[in-house]
XYZ file of C-alpha atoms in Angstrom:
277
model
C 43.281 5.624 -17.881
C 42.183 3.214 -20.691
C 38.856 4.661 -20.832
C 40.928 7.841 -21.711
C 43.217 6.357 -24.474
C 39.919 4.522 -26.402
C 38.709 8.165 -26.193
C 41.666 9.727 -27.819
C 41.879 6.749 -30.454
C 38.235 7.221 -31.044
C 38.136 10.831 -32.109
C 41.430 10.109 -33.467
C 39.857 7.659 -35.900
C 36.845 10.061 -36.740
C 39.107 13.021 -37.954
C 40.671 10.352 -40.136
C 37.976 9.751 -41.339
C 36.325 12.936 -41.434
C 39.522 14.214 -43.202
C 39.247 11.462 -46.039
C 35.661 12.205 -46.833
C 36.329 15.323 -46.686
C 38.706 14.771 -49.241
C 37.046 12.560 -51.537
C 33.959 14.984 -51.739
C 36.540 17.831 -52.581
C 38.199 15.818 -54.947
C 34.383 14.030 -56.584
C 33.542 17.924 -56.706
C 36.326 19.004 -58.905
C 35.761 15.892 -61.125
C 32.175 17.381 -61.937
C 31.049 19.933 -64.058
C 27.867 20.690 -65.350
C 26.165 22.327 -68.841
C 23.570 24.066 -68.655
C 20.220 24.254 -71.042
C 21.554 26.218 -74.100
C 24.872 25.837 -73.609
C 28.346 23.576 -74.592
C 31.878 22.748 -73.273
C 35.041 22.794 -74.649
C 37.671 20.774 -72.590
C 41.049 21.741 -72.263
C 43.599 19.420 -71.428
C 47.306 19.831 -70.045
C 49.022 17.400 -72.658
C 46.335 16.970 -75.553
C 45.576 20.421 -76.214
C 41.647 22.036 -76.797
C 39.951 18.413 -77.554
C 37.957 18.533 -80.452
C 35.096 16.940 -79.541
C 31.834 19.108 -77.718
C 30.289 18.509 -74.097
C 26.423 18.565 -74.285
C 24.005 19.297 -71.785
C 24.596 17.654 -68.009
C 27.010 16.716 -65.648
C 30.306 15.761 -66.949
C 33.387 13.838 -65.571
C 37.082 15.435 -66.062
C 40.271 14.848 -64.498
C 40.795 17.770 -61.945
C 44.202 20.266 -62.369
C 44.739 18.553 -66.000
C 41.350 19.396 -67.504
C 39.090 22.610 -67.585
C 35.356 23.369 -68.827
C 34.926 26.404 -70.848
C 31.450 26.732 -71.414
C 29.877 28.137 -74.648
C 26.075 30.075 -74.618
C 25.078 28.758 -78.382
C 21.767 30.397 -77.877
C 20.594 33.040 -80.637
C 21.788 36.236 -79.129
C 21.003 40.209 -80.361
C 23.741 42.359 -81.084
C 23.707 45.838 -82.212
C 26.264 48.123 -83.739
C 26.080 51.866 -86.213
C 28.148 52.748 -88.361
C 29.055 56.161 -89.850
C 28.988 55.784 -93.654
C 29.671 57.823 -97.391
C 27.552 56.937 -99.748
C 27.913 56.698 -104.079
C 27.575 60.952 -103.585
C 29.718 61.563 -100.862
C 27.020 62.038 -98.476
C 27.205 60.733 -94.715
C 24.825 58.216 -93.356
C 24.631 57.324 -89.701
C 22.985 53.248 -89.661
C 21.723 51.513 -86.934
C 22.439 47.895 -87.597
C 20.898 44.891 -85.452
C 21.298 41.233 -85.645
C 20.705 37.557 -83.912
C 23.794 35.467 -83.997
C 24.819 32.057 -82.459
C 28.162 29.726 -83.158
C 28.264 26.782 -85.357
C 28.381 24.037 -82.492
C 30.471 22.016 -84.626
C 33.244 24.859 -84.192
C 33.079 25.429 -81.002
C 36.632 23.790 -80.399
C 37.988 26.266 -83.045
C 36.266 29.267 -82.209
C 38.092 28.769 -78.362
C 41.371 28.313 -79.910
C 41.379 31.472 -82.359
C 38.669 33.648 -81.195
C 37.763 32.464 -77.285
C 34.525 32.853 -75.075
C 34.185 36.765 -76.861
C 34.321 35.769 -80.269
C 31.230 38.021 -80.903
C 32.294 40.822 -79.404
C 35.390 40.605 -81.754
C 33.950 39.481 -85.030
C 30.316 41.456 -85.781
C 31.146 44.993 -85.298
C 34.162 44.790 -87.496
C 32.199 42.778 -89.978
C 29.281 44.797 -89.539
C 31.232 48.078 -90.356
C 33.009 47.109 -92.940
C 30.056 45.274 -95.259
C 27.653 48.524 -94.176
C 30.959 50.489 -95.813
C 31.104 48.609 -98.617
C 26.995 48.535 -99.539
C 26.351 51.953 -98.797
C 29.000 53.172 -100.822
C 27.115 51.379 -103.763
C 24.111 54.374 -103.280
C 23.546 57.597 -103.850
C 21.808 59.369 -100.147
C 18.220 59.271 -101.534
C 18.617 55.620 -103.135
C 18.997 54.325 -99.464
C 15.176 55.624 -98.648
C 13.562 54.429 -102.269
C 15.537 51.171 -102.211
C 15.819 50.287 -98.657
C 14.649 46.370 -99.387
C 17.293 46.403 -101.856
C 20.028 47.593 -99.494
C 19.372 45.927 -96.248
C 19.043 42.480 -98.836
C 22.619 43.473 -99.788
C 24.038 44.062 -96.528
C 22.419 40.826 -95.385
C 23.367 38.783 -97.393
C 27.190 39.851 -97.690
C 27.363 40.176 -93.663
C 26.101 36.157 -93.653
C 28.600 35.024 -95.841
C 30.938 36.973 -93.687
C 30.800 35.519 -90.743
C 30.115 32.052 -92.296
C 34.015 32.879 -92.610
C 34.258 32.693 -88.604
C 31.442 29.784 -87.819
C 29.156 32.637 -86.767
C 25.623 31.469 -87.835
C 23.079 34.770 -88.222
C 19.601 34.204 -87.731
C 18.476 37.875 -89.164
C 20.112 41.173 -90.279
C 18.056 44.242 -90.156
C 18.716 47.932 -90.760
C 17.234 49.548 -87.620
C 17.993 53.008 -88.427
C 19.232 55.389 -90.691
C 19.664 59.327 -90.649
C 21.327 61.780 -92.815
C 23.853 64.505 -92.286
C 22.820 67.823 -91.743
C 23.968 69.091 -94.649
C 21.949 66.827 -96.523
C 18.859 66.912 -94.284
C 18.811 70.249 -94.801
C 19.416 70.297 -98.815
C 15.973 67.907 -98.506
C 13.781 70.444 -96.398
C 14.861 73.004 -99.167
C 13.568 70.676 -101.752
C 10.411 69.998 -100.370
C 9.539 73.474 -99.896
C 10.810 74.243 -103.491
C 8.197 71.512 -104.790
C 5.858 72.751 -102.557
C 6.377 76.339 -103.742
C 6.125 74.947 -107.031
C 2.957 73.091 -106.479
C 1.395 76.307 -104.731
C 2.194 78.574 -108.143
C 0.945 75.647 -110.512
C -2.289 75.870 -108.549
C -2.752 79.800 -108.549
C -2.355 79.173 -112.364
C -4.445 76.881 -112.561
C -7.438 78.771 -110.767
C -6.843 82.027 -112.663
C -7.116 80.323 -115.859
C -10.308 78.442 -115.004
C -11.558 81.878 -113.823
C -10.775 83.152 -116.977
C -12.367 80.647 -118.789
C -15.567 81.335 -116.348
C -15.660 84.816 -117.168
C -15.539 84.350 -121.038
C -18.545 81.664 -120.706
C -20.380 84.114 -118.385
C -19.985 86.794 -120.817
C -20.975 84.594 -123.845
C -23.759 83.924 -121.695
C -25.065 87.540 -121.130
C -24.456 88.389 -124.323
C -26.800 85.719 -125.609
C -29.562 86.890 -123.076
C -28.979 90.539 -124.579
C -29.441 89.072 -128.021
C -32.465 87.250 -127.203
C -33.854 90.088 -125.636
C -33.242 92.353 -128.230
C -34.925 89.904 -130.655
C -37.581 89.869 -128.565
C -38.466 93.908 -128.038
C -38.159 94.223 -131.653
C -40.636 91.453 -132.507
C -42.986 92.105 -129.604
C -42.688 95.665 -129.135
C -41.527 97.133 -125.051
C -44.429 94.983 -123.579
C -41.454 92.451 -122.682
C -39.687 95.025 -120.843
C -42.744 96.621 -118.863
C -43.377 93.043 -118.114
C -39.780 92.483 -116.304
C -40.318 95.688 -114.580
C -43.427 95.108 -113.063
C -42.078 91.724 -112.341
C -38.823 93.810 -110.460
C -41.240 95.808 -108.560
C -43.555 93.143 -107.290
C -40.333 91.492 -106.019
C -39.298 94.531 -104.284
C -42.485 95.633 -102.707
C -42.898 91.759 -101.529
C -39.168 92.372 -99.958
C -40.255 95.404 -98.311
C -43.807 93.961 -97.312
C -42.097 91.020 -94.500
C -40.186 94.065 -92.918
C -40.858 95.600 -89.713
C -39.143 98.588 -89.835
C -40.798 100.097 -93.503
C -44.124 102.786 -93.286
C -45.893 103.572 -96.805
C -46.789 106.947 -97.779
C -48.460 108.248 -100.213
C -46.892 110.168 -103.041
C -47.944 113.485 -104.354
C -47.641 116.758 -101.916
C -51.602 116.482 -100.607
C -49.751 114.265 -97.700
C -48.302 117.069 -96.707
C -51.208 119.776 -97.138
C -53.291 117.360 -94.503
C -50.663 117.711 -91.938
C -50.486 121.210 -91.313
C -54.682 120.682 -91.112
């Protein structure tokens, strides 16, 4: 019978005490928090409010039920947004912008109390659309294309100093892409083939006067052979031109001498009086 009651008193003892461990390794785990690589905390206390001071990197103490972490990524992140825009000339241009943000750490307590854990998500689209608005509105359609280091130098530095506004630090702005309407695409095509067109004629002009010109210098040309020959005959008599036509034939008979296919005959009608012999 007392062997029975130590037993009882035993395990009563070791649920006690399993139950207080138990309870001091729920409560030590609730009075730890940890920050990742890359990251902050903002504490929020019960009577004192968002506390302005930032958590680094580690484990961290609080007082459980009257604290809470809220943990902040302040790595440089990419976002990217378009916008549908009218430029100087009332054309519409679709832009593909993309940028690397991250929050002033500093602000972090701030941010939390007006903008929360999304404050990204919030701020750059709507700052994004409205400063590609505002630049693009500054150009006329083909301006965008021949000034494009211009523009996206504009819209960086205004979107910067916009969210400078909201502790929003950007590492780079860049326009990714841009496209016209189709109205305005299409108003191009026609203008290329116009020039082209243009081009095209400008050359044909070109080539007929240059084979004008060509004709007139090959005709000054004969007639300067004709003269020269004519001087010639009438100083040397028509030896000149029995020369050039023996020269002709001696061509012509060396032509007809390297093909296969050519007999000789002899002229005069006694050819054909030996045949019928």
């Amino acid at each position: 019978m007392g062997s029975q009651q130590a037993a009882v008193s035993f395990l009563s003892n070791l649920a006690k005490a399993a139950f207080g461990l138990g309870t001091a390794a729920t409560v030590l785990n609730t009075s730890l928090y940890t920050v990742d690589g890359g990251e902050r905390a903002v504490i929020f206390d019960r009577f004192r409010g968002v506390i302005d001071q930032t958590v680094g990197e580690g484990t961290h103490f609080l007082i459980p039920i009257l604290q809470k972490p809220h943990i902040f990524d302040i790595r440089t992140k990419p976002h990217t947004f378009s916008s549908i825009s009218g430029t100087k000339d009332l054309q519409m241009v679709n832009l593909t912008l993309r940028v690397l943000s991250r929050p002033e750490v500093m602000r972090l307590p701030y941010i939390f109390q007006t903008l929360g854990l999304e404050y990204d998500e919030k701020v750059l689209p709507s700052i994004g659309n409205e400063v590609l608005k505002a630049v693009v509105a500054q150009f006329n359609a083909d301006q965008l294309l021949t000034e494009r280091p211009h523009v996206s130098a504009l819209v960086r530095e205004s979107l910067i100093k916009r969210a400078k506004d909201f502790n929003i630090v950007l590492d780079d702005v860049a326009i990714t892409h841009l496209s016209y309407g189709y109205e305005f695409s299409k108003a191009v095509e026609q203008k290329q083939v116009a020039q082209q067109e243009a081009e095209r004629s400008k050359f044909v002009v070109m080539k007929a006067d240059q084979e004008r010109r060509a004709a007139v210098i090959r005709a000054e040309g004969e007639s300067e052979a004709a003269q020269l020959i004519s001087d010639a005959t009438a100083k040397a008599g028509m030896g000149l031109i029995e020369l050039r036509r023996i020269e002709a034939s001696r061509e012509v008979a060396a032509t007809l001498a390297r093909s296969p296919n050519v007999a000789y005959l002899p002229g005069g009608q006694s050819m054909l009086f030996s045949l019928n012999r």
